[in-house]
Coordinates of C-alpha atoms in Angstrom, one line a residue:
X1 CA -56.8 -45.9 0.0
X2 CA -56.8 -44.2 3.3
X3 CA -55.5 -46.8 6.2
X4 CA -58.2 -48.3 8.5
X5 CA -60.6 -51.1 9.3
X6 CA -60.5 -54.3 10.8
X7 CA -62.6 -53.2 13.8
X8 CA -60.6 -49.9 14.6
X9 CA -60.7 -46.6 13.8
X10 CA -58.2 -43.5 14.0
X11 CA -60.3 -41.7 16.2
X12 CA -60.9 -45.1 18.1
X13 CA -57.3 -45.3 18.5
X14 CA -56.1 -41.6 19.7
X15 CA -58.8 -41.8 22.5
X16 CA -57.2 -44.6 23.6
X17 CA -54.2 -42.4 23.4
X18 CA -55.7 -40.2 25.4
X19 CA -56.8 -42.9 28.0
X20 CA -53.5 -44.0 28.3
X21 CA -52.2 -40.2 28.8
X22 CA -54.9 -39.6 31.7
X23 CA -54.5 -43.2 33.3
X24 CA -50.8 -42.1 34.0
X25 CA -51.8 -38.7 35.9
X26 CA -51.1 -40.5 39.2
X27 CA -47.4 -41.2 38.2
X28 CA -44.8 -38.5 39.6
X29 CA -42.6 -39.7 36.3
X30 CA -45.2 -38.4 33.8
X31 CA -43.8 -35.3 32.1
X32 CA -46.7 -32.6 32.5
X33 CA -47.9 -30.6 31.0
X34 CA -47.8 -32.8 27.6
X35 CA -49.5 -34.9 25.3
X36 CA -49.8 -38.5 24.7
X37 CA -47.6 -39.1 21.4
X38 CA -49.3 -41.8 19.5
X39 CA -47.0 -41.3 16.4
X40 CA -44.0 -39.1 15.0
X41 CA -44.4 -37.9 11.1
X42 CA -46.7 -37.3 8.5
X43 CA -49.7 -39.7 8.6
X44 CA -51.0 -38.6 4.9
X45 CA -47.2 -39.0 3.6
X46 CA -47.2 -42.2 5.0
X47 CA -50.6 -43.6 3.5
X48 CA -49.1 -42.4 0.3
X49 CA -46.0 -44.3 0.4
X50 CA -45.8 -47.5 -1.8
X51 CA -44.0 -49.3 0.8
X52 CA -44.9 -48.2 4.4
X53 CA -42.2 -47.8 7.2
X54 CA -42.1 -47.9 10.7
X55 CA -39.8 -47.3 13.5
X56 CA -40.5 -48.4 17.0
X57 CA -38.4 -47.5 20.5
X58 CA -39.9 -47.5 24.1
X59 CA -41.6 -44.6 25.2
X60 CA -41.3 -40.9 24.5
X61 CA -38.5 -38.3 25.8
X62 CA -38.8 -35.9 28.6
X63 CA -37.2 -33.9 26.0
X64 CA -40.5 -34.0 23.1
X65 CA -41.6 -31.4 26.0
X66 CA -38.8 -28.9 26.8
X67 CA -39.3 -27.3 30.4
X68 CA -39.0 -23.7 29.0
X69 CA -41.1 -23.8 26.1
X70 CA -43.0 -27.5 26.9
X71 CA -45.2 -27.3 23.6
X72 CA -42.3 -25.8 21.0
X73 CA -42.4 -29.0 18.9
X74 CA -46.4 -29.3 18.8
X75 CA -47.4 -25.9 18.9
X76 CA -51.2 -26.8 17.6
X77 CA -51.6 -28.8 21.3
X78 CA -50.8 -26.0 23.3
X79 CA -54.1 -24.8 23.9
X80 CA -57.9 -26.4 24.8
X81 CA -58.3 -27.7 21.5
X82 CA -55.3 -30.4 22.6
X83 CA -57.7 -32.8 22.5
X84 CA -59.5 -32.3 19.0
X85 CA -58.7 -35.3 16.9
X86 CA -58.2 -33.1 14.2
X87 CA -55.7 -31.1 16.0
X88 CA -53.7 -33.6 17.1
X89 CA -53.4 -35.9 14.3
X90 CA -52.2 -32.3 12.6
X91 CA -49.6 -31.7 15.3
X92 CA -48.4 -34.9 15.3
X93 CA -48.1 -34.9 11.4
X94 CA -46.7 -31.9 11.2
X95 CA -43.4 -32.9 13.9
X96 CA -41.0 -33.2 11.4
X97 CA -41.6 -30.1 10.0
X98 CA -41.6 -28.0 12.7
X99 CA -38.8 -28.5 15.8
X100 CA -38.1 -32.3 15.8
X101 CA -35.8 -34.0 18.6
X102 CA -32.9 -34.2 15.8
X103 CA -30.4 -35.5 18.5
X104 CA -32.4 -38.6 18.7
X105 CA -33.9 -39.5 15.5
X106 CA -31.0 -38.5 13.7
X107 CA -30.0 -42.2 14.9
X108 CA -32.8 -43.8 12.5
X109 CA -32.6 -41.6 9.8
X110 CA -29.3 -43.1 7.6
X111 CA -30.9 -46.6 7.6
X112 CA -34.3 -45.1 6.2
X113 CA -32.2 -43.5 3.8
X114 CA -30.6 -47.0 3.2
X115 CA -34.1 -48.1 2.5
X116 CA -35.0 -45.2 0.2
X117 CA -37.7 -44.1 3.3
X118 CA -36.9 -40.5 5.1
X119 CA -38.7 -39.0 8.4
X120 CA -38.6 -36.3 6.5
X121 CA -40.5 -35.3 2.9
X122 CA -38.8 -35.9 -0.1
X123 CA -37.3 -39.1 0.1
X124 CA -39.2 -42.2 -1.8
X125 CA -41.3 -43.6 1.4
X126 CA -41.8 -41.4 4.3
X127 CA -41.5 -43.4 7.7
X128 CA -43.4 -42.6 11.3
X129 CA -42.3 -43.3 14.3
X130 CA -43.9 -45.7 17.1
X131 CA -43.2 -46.4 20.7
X132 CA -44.2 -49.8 21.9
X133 CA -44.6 -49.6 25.5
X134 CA -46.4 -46.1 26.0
X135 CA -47.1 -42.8 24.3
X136 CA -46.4 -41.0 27.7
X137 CA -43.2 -39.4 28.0
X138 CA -41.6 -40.3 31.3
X139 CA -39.0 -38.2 33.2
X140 CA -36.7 -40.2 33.8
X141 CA -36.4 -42.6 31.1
X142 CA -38.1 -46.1 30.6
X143 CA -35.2 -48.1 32.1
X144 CA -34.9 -46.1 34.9
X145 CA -38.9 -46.6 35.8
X146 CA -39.7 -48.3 38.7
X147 CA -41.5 -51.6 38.1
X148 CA -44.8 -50.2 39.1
X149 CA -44.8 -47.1 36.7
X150 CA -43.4 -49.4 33.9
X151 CA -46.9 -52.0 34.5
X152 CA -49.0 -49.1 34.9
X153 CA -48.0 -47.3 31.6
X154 CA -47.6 -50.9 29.8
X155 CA -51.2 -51.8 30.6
X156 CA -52.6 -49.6 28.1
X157 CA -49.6 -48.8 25.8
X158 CA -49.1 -52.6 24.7
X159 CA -52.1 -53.1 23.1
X160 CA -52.5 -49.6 21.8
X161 CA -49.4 -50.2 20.3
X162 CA -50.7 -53.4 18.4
X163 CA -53.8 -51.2 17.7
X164 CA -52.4 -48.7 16.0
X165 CA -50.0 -51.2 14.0
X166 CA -53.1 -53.1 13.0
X167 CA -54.3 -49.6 11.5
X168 CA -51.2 -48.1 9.6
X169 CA -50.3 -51.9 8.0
X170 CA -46.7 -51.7 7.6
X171 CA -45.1 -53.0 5.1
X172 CA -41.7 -52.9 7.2
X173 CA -41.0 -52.5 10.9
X174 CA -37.6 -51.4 12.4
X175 CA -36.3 -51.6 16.1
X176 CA -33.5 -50.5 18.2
X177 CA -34.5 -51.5 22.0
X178 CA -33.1 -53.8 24.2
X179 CA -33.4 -57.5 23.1
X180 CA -36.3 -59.0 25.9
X181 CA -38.4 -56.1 24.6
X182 CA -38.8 -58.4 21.2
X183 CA -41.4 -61.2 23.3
X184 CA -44.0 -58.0 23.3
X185 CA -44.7 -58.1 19.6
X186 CA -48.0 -60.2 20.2
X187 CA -48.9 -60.3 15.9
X188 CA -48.8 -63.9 14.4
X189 CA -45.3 -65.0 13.4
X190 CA -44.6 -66.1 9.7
X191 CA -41.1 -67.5 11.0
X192 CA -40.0 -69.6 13.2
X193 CA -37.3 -67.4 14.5
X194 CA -35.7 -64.5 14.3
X195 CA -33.1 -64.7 11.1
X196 CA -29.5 -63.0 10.9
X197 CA -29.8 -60.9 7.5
X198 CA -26.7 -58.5 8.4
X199 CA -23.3 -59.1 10.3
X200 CA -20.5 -56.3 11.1
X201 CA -18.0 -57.9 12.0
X202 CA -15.6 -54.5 12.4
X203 CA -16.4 -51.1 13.5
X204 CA -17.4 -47.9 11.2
X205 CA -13.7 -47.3 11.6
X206 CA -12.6 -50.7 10.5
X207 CA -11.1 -51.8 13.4
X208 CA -12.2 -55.2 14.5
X209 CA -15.2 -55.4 16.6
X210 CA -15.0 -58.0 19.8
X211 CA -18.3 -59.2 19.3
X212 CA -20.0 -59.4 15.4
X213 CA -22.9 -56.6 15.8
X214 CA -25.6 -58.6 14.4
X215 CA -29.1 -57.1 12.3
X216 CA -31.8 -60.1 12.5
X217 CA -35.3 -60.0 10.4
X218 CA -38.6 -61.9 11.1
X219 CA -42.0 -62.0 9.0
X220 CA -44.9 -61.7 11.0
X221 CA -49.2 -61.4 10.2
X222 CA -50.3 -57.8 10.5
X223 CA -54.1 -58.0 9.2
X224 CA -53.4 -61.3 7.2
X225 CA -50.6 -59.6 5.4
X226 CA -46.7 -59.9 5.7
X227 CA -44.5 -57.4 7.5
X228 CA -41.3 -57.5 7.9
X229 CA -39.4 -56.8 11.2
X230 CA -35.8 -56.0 11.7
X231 CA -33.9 -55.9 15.0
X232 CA -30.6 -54.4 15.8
X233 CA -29.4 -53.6 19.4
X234 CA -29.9 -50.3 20.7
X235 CA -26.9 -48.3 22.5
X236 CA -27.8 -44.7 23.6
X237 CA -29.6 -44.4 20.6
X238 CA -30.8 -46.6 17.9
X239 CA -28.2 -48.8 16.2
X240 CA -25.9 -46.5 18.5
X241 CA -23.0 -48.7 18.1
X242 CA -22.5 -48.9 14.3
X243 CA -21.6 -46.2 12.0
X244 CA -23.9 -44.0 9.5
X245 CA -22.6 -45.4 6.8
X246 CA -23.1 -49.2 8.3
X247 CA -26.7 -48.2 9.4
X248 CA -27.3 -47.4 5.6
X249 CA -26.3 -50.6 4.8
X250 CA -28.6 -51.9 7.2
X251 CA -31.8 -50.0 5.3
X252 CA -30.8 -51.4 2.1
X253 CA -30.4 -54.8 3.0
X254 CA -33.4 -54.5 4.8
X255 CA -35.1 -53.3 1.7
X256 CA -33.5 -56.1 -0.4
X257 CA -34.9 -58.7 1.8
X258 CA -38.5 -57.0 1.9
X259 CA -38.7 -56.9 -2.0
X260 CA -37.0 -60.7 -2.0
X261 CA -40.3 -61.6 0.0
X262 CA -40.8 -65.2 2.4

């Protein structure tokens, strides 16, 4: 059954997308030309899935839009018909299979393999990608935003972020961001707290770690039904700071506790 409902629509959704993209022209730190990124990966392969994954950072790269060729990884948005709904939802479906930023999802991609999920097709679940404080790409990147850019892109990107959540009901939601990020989930908490479900106590190497690099889960309401959301800290990339291998056994506990339910 195709995703939707609830009082929002897709189309609802990517104009707000849209909004968000324009509301930002005044910002020197928008990267232009681009498009508003309201998701990475294949929307239909997600529907599909029988158990929906999603991954969430900040904001998108300066680097989705590279200076020499600024439309190479969305090739069906380089002309007027940007702004088709059709289009777009194409382009962005269509990321993974035509010139993703490897370098940077490559971080995500053992612990959805972990989890039997893949960016890419093939695998048993195929995730997207979701940013929670904008869909604008920034130059430079969000830490480095000044505190007025940061409210400005926040005002619509926050909710549209809870929007579009509300519309692709996952059944599983993964981030990598810094920790004080965590109080903008505004969905309905089934917990009480955030739960330790993983603990690495030594490095991918095996040599002891100085702190224990903690994975914590928590249930929360999305549309009356239960999500899970799993938290690990971010380095320079997602999960940066454990290995491949430990990242995979990150997705499968992950897994273990989705499937062992509340």
């Amino acid at each position: 059954m195709p995703i939707g409902g609830f009082g929002v629509s897709l189309n609802e959704v990517v104009r707000k997308a849209w909004r968000a993209y324009d509301k930002a022209a005044g910002l020197l730190t928008r990267v232009t030309p681009a498009v508003p990124i309201l998701f990475f990966g294949d929307l239909g392969e997600y529907e599909a899935a029988q158990l929906r994954v999603l991954t969430v950072g900040l904001n998108p790269s300066r680097h989705e839009f590279p200076s020499e060729r600024p439309f190479a990884r969305f090739p069906l948005l380089e002309e007027e018909m940007c702004r088709n709904h059709g289009y777009y939802i194409s382009a962005l479906s269509s990321y993974f299979r035509t010139d993703p930023y490897r370098a940077w999802f490559s971080a995500f991609e053992p612990l959805l393999n972990g989890a039997a999920a893949s960016y890419y097709f093939g695998y048993g679940s195929t995730a997207l990608h979701t940013d929670i404080c904008s869909p604008v790409a920034t130059n430079p990147t969000w830490s480095r935003l000044g505190a007025i850019d940061r409210s400005t892109l926040e005002a619509y990107g926050g909710p549209l972020w809870h929007n579009l959540l509300t519309l692709l009901k996952p059944h599983m939601v993964v981030l990598s961001v810094a920790k004080r990020h965590l109080e903008r989930i505004a969905f309905e908490p089934m917990d009480g707290e955030w739960r330790i479900i993983h603990t690495f106590h030594l490095t991918g190497t095996g040599a002891p770690r100085s702190r224990p690099y903690e994975v914590r889960a928590r249930w929360y309401s999305i549309r009356s039904e239960p999500s899970l959301f799993v938290f690990g800290a971010a380095a320079q990339t997602p999960f940066g700071v454990i290995s491949a291998s430990q990242k995979g056994e990150v997705g499968a506990t992950m897994l273990e506790a989705y499937r062992n339910g509340r």
